[in-house]
């Protein structure tokens, strides 16, 4: 790969096995983390532990985590903790329904603002946002690239209002939702995104390799 940075986020138990892989194009992340450095939290994994492993990224606020009860407030605490430790949070946001009245825009705006509560301006450039509309996850086709582009512009506007225009422009935006090697090029070229949050295709080795090749070929 010449133009593509890959971040692989396997389950916790596999992280020690893969994190020693030496490849300048590949970094490793975790699928979640707890919001406290240490304490009596049986079954949880703290971001401090992940940092000690050499983890550079953490996916936070994934739709599947939100579905089991994680609130914006919980996610905000995790985002702040990751940033304080020098780990890049990949903050997932996305509406459950793309209604015709535009309520989904208010939902998304509130989600972003609450999930970034108390994040200082000096650290916002360490953040990555992954837009994953819940209704598009697992669908036969992703959101159309025109609508993806509109949503990217909207997200950057929200960030600009919170942290200034330059930070709004520079914050990387990923798209997730039925991404495959068949549609990756169109999404990258016409969706206005900086990358992809890959779900099902990431556990299909052949399809994932093809997706990486396609993305890497985009000029």
PDB file of C-alpha atoms in Angstrom:
ATOM      1  CA  UNK A   1       0.000   0.000   0.000  1.00  0.00           C
ATOM      2  CA  UNK A   2       1.374   3.393  -1.015  1.00  0.00           C
ATOM      3  CA  UNK A   3      -1.432   5.797  -0.136  1.00  0.00           C
ATOM      4  CA  UNK A   4      -3.456   4.039   2.539  1.00  0.00           C
ATOM      5  CA  UNK A   5      -3.129   3.780   6.304  1.00  0.00           C
ATOM      6  CA  UNK A   6      -4.838   0.719   7.798  1.00  0.00           C
ATOM      7  CA  UNK A   7      -6.027   0.495  11.399  1.00  0.00           C
ATOM      8  CA  UNK A   8      -7.005  -3.001  12.514  1.00  0.00           C
ATOM      9  CA  UNK A   9      -9.157  -3.331  15.638  1.00  0.00           C
ATOM     10  CA  UNK A  10      -9.472  -6.991  16.678  1.00  0.00           C
ATOM     11  CA  UNK A  11     -11.017  -8.218  19.942  1.00  0.00           C
ATOM     12  CA  UNK A  12      -8.929  -7.624  23.068  1.00  0.00           C
ATOM     13  CA  UNK A  13      -7.647 -11.199  23.344  1.00  0.00           C
ATOM     14  CA  UNK A  14      -5.877 -10.976  19.970  1.00  0.00           C
ATOM     15  CA  UNK A  15      -4.226  -7.585  20.457  1.00  0.00           C
ATOM     16  CA  UNK A  16      -1.000  -8.876  22.083  1.00  0.00           C
ATOM     17  CA  UNK A  17      -0.551 -11.311  19.177  1.00  0.00           C
ATOM     18  CA  UNK A  18      -0.876  -8.736  16.419  1.00  0.00           C
ATOM     19  CA  UNK A  19       0.472  -5.515  17.881  1.00  0.00           C
ATOM     20  CA  UNK A  20       4.076  -6.614  17.333  1.00  0.00           C
ATOM     21  CA  UNK A  21       3.503  -6.748  13.559  1.00  0.00           C
ATOM     22  CA  UNK A  22       6.028  -4.504  11.842  1.00  0.00           C
ATOM     23  CA  UNK A  23       4.398  -2.713   8.932  1.00  0.00           C
ATOM     24  CA  UNK A  24       4.455   1.044   8.435  1.00  0.00           C
ATOM     25  CA  UNK A  25       1.009   0.956   6.818  1.00  0.00           C
ATOM     26  CA  UNK A  26      -0.699  -0.885   9.670  1.00  0.00           C
ATOM     27  CA  UNK A  27      -1.617   0.379  13.116  1.00  0.00           C
ATOM     28  CA  UNK A  28      -3.726  -1.313  15.754  1.00  0.00           C
ATOM     29  CA  UNK A  29      -6.682  -0.223  17.797  1.00  0.00           C
ATOM     30  CA  UNK A  30      -9.174  -1.571  20.304  1.00  0.00           C
ATOM     31  CA  UNK A  31     -12.914  -1.950  19.811  1.00  0.00           C
ATOM     32  CA  UNK A  32     -13.740  -0.201  23.082  1.00  0.00           C
ATOM     33  CA  UNK A  33     -12.277   0.883  26.422  1.00  0.00           C
ATOM     34  CA  UNK A  34     -13.463   1.815  29.887  1.00  0.00           C
ATOM     35  CA  UNK A  35     -13.717   5.444  30.944  1.00  0.00           C
ATOM     36  CA  UNK A  36     -11.470   5.153  34.008  1.00  0.00           C
ATOM     37  CA  UNK A  37      -7.725   4.617  34.234  1.00  0.00           C
ATOM     38  CA  UNK A  38      -8.005   2.201  37.139  1.00  0.00           C
ATOM     39  CA  UNK A  39     -10.395   1.039  39.806  1.00  0.00           C
ATOM     40  CA  UNK A  40     -12.804  -1.738  40.723  1.00  0.00           C
ATOM     41  CA  UNK A  41     -14.344  -2.413  37.308  1.00  0.00           C
ATOM     42  CA  UNK A  42     -14.356  -6.178  36.901  1.00  0.00           C
ATOM     43  CA  UNK A  43     -14.378  -7.271  33.289  1.00  0.00           C
ATOM     44  CA  UNK A  44     -13.412  -3.879  31.867  1.00  0.00           C
ATOM     45  CA  UNK A  45     -10.219  -2.913  30.031  1.00  0.00           C
ATOM     46  CA  UNK A  46      -8.764   0.505  30.746  1.00  0.00           C
ATOM     47  CA  UNK A  47      -7.161   2.723  28.103  1.00  0.00           C
ATOM     48  CA  UNK A  48      -3.979   2.696  30.208  1.00  0.00           C
ATOM     49  CA  UNK A  49      -3.676  -1.065  29.676  1.00  0.00           C
ATOM     50  CA  UNK A  50      -4.208  -0.581  25.949  1.00  0.00           C
ATOM     51  CA  UNK A  51      -1.572   2.132  25.754  1.00  0.00           C
ATOM     52  CA  UNK A  52       0.913  -0.166  27.483  1.00  0.00           C
ATOM     53  CA  UNK A  53       0.292  -2.677  24.681  1.00  0.00           C
ATOM     54  CA  UNK A  54       1.141  -0.049  22.094  1.00  0.00           C
ATOM     55  CA  UNK A  55      -2.419   0.614  20.958  1.00  0.00           C
ATOM     56  CA  UNK A  56      -2.807   3.923  19.109  1.00  0.00           C
ATOM     57  CA  UNK A  57      -6.545   3.968  18.362  1.00  0.00           C
ATOM     58  CA  UNK A  58      -9.789   3.114  20.168  1.00  0.00           C
ATOM     59  CA  UNK A  59     -13.231   2.821  18.565  1.00  0.00           C
ATOM     60  CA  UNK A  60     -15.689   4.568  20.877  1.00  0.00           C
ATOM     61  CA  UNK A  61     -19.449   4.985  20.663  1.00  0.00           C
ATOM     62  CA  UNK A  62     -19.954   2.253  18.085  1.00  0.00           C
ATOM     63  CA  UNK A  63     -23.630   1.742  17.289  1.00  0.00           C
ATOM     64  CA  UNK A  64     -23.524  -1.732  18.831  1.00  0.00           C
ATOM     65  CA  UNK A  65     -22.200  -0.257  22.084  1.00  0.00           C
ATOM     66  CA  UNK A  66     -24.830   2.468  22.051  1.00  0.00           C
ATOM     67  CA  UNK A  67     -27.495  -0.198  21.432  1.00  0.00           C
ATOM     68  CA  UNK A  68     -26.655  -1.915  24.727  1.00  0.00           C
ATOM     69  CA  UNK A  69     -26.949   1.284  26.732  1.00  0.00           C
ATOM     70  CA  UNK A  70     -23.834   3.434  26.327  1.00  0.00           C
ATOM     71  CA  UNK A  71     -24.882   7.077  26.500  1.00  0.00           C
ATOM     72  CA  UNK A  72     -23.221  10.149  25.050  1.00  0.00           C
ATOM     73  CA  UNK A  73     -22.059  11.005  28.565  1.00  0.00           C
ATOM     74  CA  UNK A  74     -20.310   7.648  29.007  1.00  0.00           C
ATOM     75  CA  UNK A  75     -18.726   7.973  25.586  1.00  0.00           C
ATOM     76  CA  UNK A  76     -17.562  11.537  26.303  1.00  0.00           C
ATOM     77  CA  UNK A  77     -15.708  10.309  29.370  1.00  0.00           C
ATOM     78  CA  UNK A  78     -13.977   7.635  27.284  1.00  0.00           C
ATOM     79  CA  UNK A  79     -13.080  10.096  24.529  1.00  0.00           C
ATOM     80  CA  UNK A  80     -11.495  12.482  27.013  1.00  0.00           C
ATOM     81  CA  UNK A  81      -9.568   9.694  28.684  1.00  0.00           C
ATOM     82  CA  UNK A  82      -8.178   8.424  25.383  1.00  0.00           C
ATOM     83  CA  UNK A  83      -7.095  11.907  24.303  1.00  0.00           C
ATOM     84  CA  UNK A  84      -5.388  12.579  27.629  1.00  0.00           C
ATOM     85  CA  UNK A  85      -3.364   9.391  27.153  1.00  0.00           C
ATOM     86  CA  UNK A  86      -2.370  10.235  23.591  1.00  0.00           C
ATOM     87  CA  UNK A  87      -4.617   7.621  21.974  1.00  0.00           C
ATOM     88  CA  UNK A  88      -6.676   8.569  18.919  1.00  0.00           C
ATOM     89  CA  UNK A  89     -10.410   8.065  19.541  1.00  0.00           C
ATOM     90  CA  UNK A  90     -12.443   6.939  16.535  1.00  0.00           C
ATOM     91  CA  UNK A  91     -15.773   8.409  17.606  1.00  0.00           C
ATOM     92  CA  UNK A  92     -18.748   6.716  15.965  1.00  0.00           C
ATOM     93  CA  UNK A  93     -21.891   8.756  15.422  1.00  0.00           C
ATOM     94  CA  UNK A  94     -25.000   8.149  13.351  1.00  0.00           C
ATOM     95  CA  UNK A  95     -28.753   8.357  13.306  1.00  0.00           C
ATOM     96  CA  UNK A  96     -31.122   5.399  13.608  1.00  0.00           C
ATOM     97  CA  UNK A  97     -33.533   6.816  11.037  1.00  0.00           C
ATOM     98  CA  UNK A  98     -33.013   9.134   8.057  1.00  0.00           C
ATOM     99  CA  UNK A  99     -36.411  10.818   8.295  1.00  0.00           C
ATOM    100  CA  UNK A 100     -37.811  13.202   5.696  1.00  0.00           C
ATOM    101  CA  UNK A 101     -38.398  15.974   8.256  1.00  0.00           C
ATOM    102  CA  UNK A 102     -34.691  16.402   8.995  1.00  0.00           C
ATOM    103  CA  UNK A 103     -34.930  15.426  12.666  1.00  0.00           C
ATOM    104  CA  UNK A 104     -31.919  13.167  12.110  1.00  0.00           C
ATOM    105  CA  UNK A 105     -29.715  16.269  11.725  1.00  0.00           C
ATOM    106  CA  UNK A 106     -30.606  17.473  15.223  1.00  0.00           C
ATOM    107  CA  UNK A 107     -30.043  13.953  16.537  1.00  0.00           C
ATOM    108  CA  UNK A 108     -26.590  13.796  14.959  1.00  0.00           C
ATOM    109  CA  UNK A 109     -25.629  17.285  16.118  1.00  0.00           C
ATOM    110  CA  UNK A 110     -26.637  16.513  19.700  1.00  0.00           C
ATOM    111  CA  UNK A 111     -24.772  13.214  19.594  1.00  0.00           C
ATOM    112  CA  UNK A 112     -21.552  14.897  18.424  1.00  0.00           C
ATOM    113  CA  UNK A 113     -21.747  17.775  20.899  1.00  0.00           C
ATOM    114  CA  UNK A 114     -22.515  15.539  23.876  1.00  0.00           C
ATOM    115  CA  UNK A 115     -19.896  12.932  22.945  1.00  0.00           C
ATOM    116  CA  UNK A 116     -17.223  15.656  22.765  1.00  0.00           C
ATOM    117  CA  UNK A 117     -18.237  17.289  26.025  1.00  0.00           C
ATOM    118  CA  UNK A 118     -15.225  18.930  27.715  1.00  0.00           C
ATOM    119  CA  UNK A 119     -12.796  17.936  24.929  1.00  0.00           C
ATOM    120  CA  UNK A 120     -10.305  20.841  24.800  1.00  0.00           C
ATOM    121  CA  UNK A 121      -9.599  22.591  21.522  1.00  0.00           C
ATOM    122  CA  UNK A 122      -5.901  21.728  21.719  1.00  0.00           C
ATOM    123  CA  UNK A 123      -6.706  17.989  21.472  1.00  0.00           C
ATOM    124  CA  UNK A 124      -9.493  17.995  18.893  1.00  0.00           C
ATOM    125  CA  UNK A 125      -7.044  17.421  16.028  1.00  0.00           C
ATOM    126  CA  UNK A 126      -6.284  13.978  17.496  1.00  0.00           C
ATOM    127  CA  UNK A 127      -9.898  12.900  16.952  1.00  0.00           C
ATOM    128  CA  UNK A 128     -11.340  10.852  14.088  1.00  0.00           C
ATOM    129  CA  UNK A 129     -15.089  10.759  13.488  1.00  0.00           C
ATOM    130  CA  UNK A 130     -16.747   7.722  11.925  1.00  0.00           C
ATOM    131  CA  UNK A 131     -20.190   8.430  10.528  1.00  0.00           C
ATOM    132  CA  UNK A 132     -22.185   5.200  10.593  1.00  0.00           C
ATOM    133  CA  UNK A 133     -25.915   5.655   9.966  1.00  0.00           C
ATOM    134  CA  UNK A 134     -27.453   2.782  11.912  1.00  0.00           C
ATOM    135  CA  UNK A 135     -30.139   2.151   9.296  1.00  0.00           C
ATOM    136  CA  UNK A 136     -27.462   1.575   6.621  1.00  0.00           C
ATOM    137  CA  UNK A 137     -25.459  -1.005   8.588  1.00  0.00           C
ATOM    138  CA  UNK A 138     -25.941  -4.441   7.067  1.00  0.00           C
ATOM    139  CA  UNK A 139     -28.013  -3.056   4.209  1.00  0.00           C
ATOM    140  CA  UNK A 140     -27.594  -4.323   0.655  1.00  0.00           C
ATOM    141  CA  UNK A 141     -26.318  -0.938  -0.479  1.00  0.00           C
ATOM    142  CA  UNK A 142     -24.683   1.956   1.370  1.00  0.00           C
ATOM    143  CA  UNK A 143     -26.045   5.455   1.547  1.00  0.00           C
ATOM    144  CA  UNK A 144     -25.677   7.220  -1.810  1.00  0.00           C
ATOM    145  CA  UNK A 145     -22.432   9.153  -2.162  1.00  0.00           C
ATOM    146  CA  UNK A 146     -24.297  12.425  -2.642  1.00  0.00           C
ATOM    147  CA  UNK A 147     -26.005  12.059   0.732  1.00  0.00           C
ATOM    148  CA  UNK A 148     -22.764  10.864   2.363  1.00  0.00           C
ATOM    149  CA  UNK A 149     -21.085  14.032   1.127  1.00  0.00           C
ATOM    150  CA  UNK A 150     -23.902  16.166   2.543  1.00  0.00           C
ATOM    151  CA  UNK A 151     -23.523  14.466   5.920  1.00  0.00           C
ATOM    152  CA  UNK A 152     -19.749  14.975   5.917  1.00  0.00           C
ATOM    153  CA  UNK A 153     -20.279  18.699   5.281  1.00  0.00           C
ATOM    154  CA  UNK A 154     -22.833  18.807   8.103  1.00  0.00           C
ATOM    155  CA  UNK A 155     -20.485  17.061  10.569  1.00  0.00           C
ATOM    156  CA  UNK A 156     -17.622  19.402   9.675  1.00  0.00           C
ATOM    157  CA  UNK A 157     -19.968  22.363  10.216  1.00  0.00           C
ATOM    158  CA  UNK A 158     -20.841  21.084  13.699  1.00  0.00           C
ATOM    159  CA  UNK A 159     -17.134  20.684  14.537  1.00  0.00           C
ATOM    160  CA  UNK A 160     -16.407  24.135  13.081  1.00  0.00           C
ATOM    161  CA  UNK A 161     -19.069  25.709  15.292  1.00  0.00           C
ATOM    162  CA  UNK A 162     -17.533  24.016  18.326  1.00  0.00           C
ATOM    163  CA  UNK A 163     -13.805  24.297  17.644  1.00  0.00           C
ATOM    164  CA  UNK A 164     -13.275  26.724  14.769  1.00  0.00           C
ATOM    165  CA  UNK A 165     -13.284  26.453  11.002  1.00  0.00           C
ATOM    166  CA  UNK A 166      -9.753  25.092  10.631  1.00  0.00           C
ATOM    167  CA  UNK A 167     -10.430  22.230  13.025  1.00  0.00           C
ATOM    168  CA  UNK A 168     -13.721  21.557  11.270  1.00  0.00           C
ATOM    169  CA  UNK A 169     -11.976  21.260   7.935  1.00  0.00           C
ATOM    170  CA  UNK A 170      -9.104  19.104   9.195  1.00  0.00           C
ATOM    171  CA  UNK A 171     -11.036  16.570  11.303  1.00  0.00           C
ATOM    172  CA  UNK A 172     -10.910  13.224   9.451  1.00  0.00           C
ATOM    173  CA  UNK A 173     -14.317  11.740   8.664  1.00  0.00           C
ATOM    174  CA  UNK A 174     -14.821   8.034   7.934  1.00  0.00           C
ATOM    175  CA  UNK A 175     -17.942   6.399   6.552  1.00  0.00           C
ATOM    176  CA  UNK A 176     -19.278   3.058   7.753  1.00  0.00           C
ATOM    177  CA  UNK A 177     -22.343   1.182   6.577  1.00  0.00           C
ATOM    178  CA  UNK A 178     -22.374  -1.674   4.043  1.00  0.00           C
ATOM    179  CA  UNK A 179     -18.911  -0.821   2.718  1.00  0.00           C
ATOM    180  CA  UNK A 180     -17.325  -3.351   0.352  1.00  0.00           C
ATOM    181  CA  UNK A 181     -14.649  -3.524  -2.332  1.00  0.00           C
ATOM    182  CA  UNK A 182     -17.420  -2.971  -4.870  1.00  0.00           C
ATOM    183  CA  UNK A 183     -18.440   0.475  -3.616  1.00  0.00           C
ATOM    184  CA  UNK A 184     -15.309   1.693  -1.785  1.00  0.00           C
ATOM    185  CA  UNK A 185     -13.920   3.673  -4.714  1.00  0.00           C
ATOM    186  CA  UNK A 186     -17.170   5.534  -5.318  1.00  0.00           C
ATOM    187  CA  UNK A 187     -17.505   6.425  -1.630  1.00  0.00           C
ATOM    188  CA  UNK A 188     -13.922   7.692  -1.374  1.00  0.00           C
ATOM    189  CA  UNK A 189     -14.030   9.631  -4.635  1.00  0.00           C
ATOM    190  CA  UNK A 190     -17.520  11.109  -4.347  1.00  0.00           C
ATOM    191  CA  UNK A 191     -18.546  10.888  -0.694  1.00  0.00           C
ATOM    192  CA  UNK A 192     -16.156  13.520   0.644  1.00  0.00           C
ATOM    193  CA  UNK A 193     -14.765  11.140   3.279  1.00  0.00           C
ATOM    194  CA  UNK A 194     -11.181  10.567   4.375  1.00  0.00           C
ATOM    195  CA  UNK A 195     -11.583   6.840   4.873  1.00  0.00           C
ATOM    196  CA  UNK A 196     -13.872   3.935   5.685  1.00  0.00           C
ATOM    197  CA  UNK A 197     -15.023   2.130   8.815  1.00  0.00           C
ATOM    198  CA  UNK A 198     -15.287  -1.393   7.439  1.00  0.00           C
ATOM    199  CA  UNK A 199     -17.577  -3.936   9.077  1.00  0.00           C
ATOM    200  CA  UNK A 200     -18.518  -7.234   7.442  1.00  0.00           C
ATOM    201  CA  UNK A 201     -15.918  -6.932   4.694  1.00  0.00           C
ATOM    202  CA  UNK A 202     -13.137  -6.667   7.276  1.00  0.00           C
ATOM    203  CA  UNK A 203     -13.623 -10.301   8.311  1.00  0.00           C
ATOM    204  CA  UNK A 204     -13.678 -11.488   4.699  1.00  0.00           C
ATOM    205  CA  UNK A 205      -9.924 -11.668   3.972  1.00  0.00           C
ATOM    206  CA  UNK A 206     -10.225 -11.802   0.206  1.00  0.00           C
ATOM    207  CA  UNK A 207     -12.770  -8.996   0.045  1.00  0.00           C
ATOM    208  CA  UNK A 208     -10.811  -6.867   2.511  1.00  0.00           C
ATOM    209  CA  UNK A 209      -7.611  -7.197   0.500  1.00  0.00           C
ATOM    210  CA  UNK A 210      -9.501  -6.184  -2.638  1.00  0.00           C
ATOM    211  CA  UNK A 211     -10.993  -3.215  -0.783  1.00  0.00           C
ATOM    212  CA  UNK A 212      -7.530  -2.052   0.297  1.00  0.00           C
ATOM    213  CA  UNK A 213      -6.248  -2.300  -3.265  1.00  0.00           C
ATOM    214  CA  UNK A 214      -9.197  -0.318  -4.571  1.00  0.00           C
ATOM    215  CA  UNK A 215      -8.799   2.428  -1.943  1.00  0.00           C
ATOM    216  CA  UNK A 216      -5.058   2.615  -2.493  1.00  0.00           C
ATOM    217  CA  UNK A 217      -5.580   3.185  -6.213  1.00  0.00           C
ATOM    218  CA  UNK A 218      -7.743   6.280  -5.679  1.00  0.00           C
ATOM    219  CA  UNK A 219      -5.853   9.418  -6.626  1.00  0.00           C
TER     220      UNK A 219
END
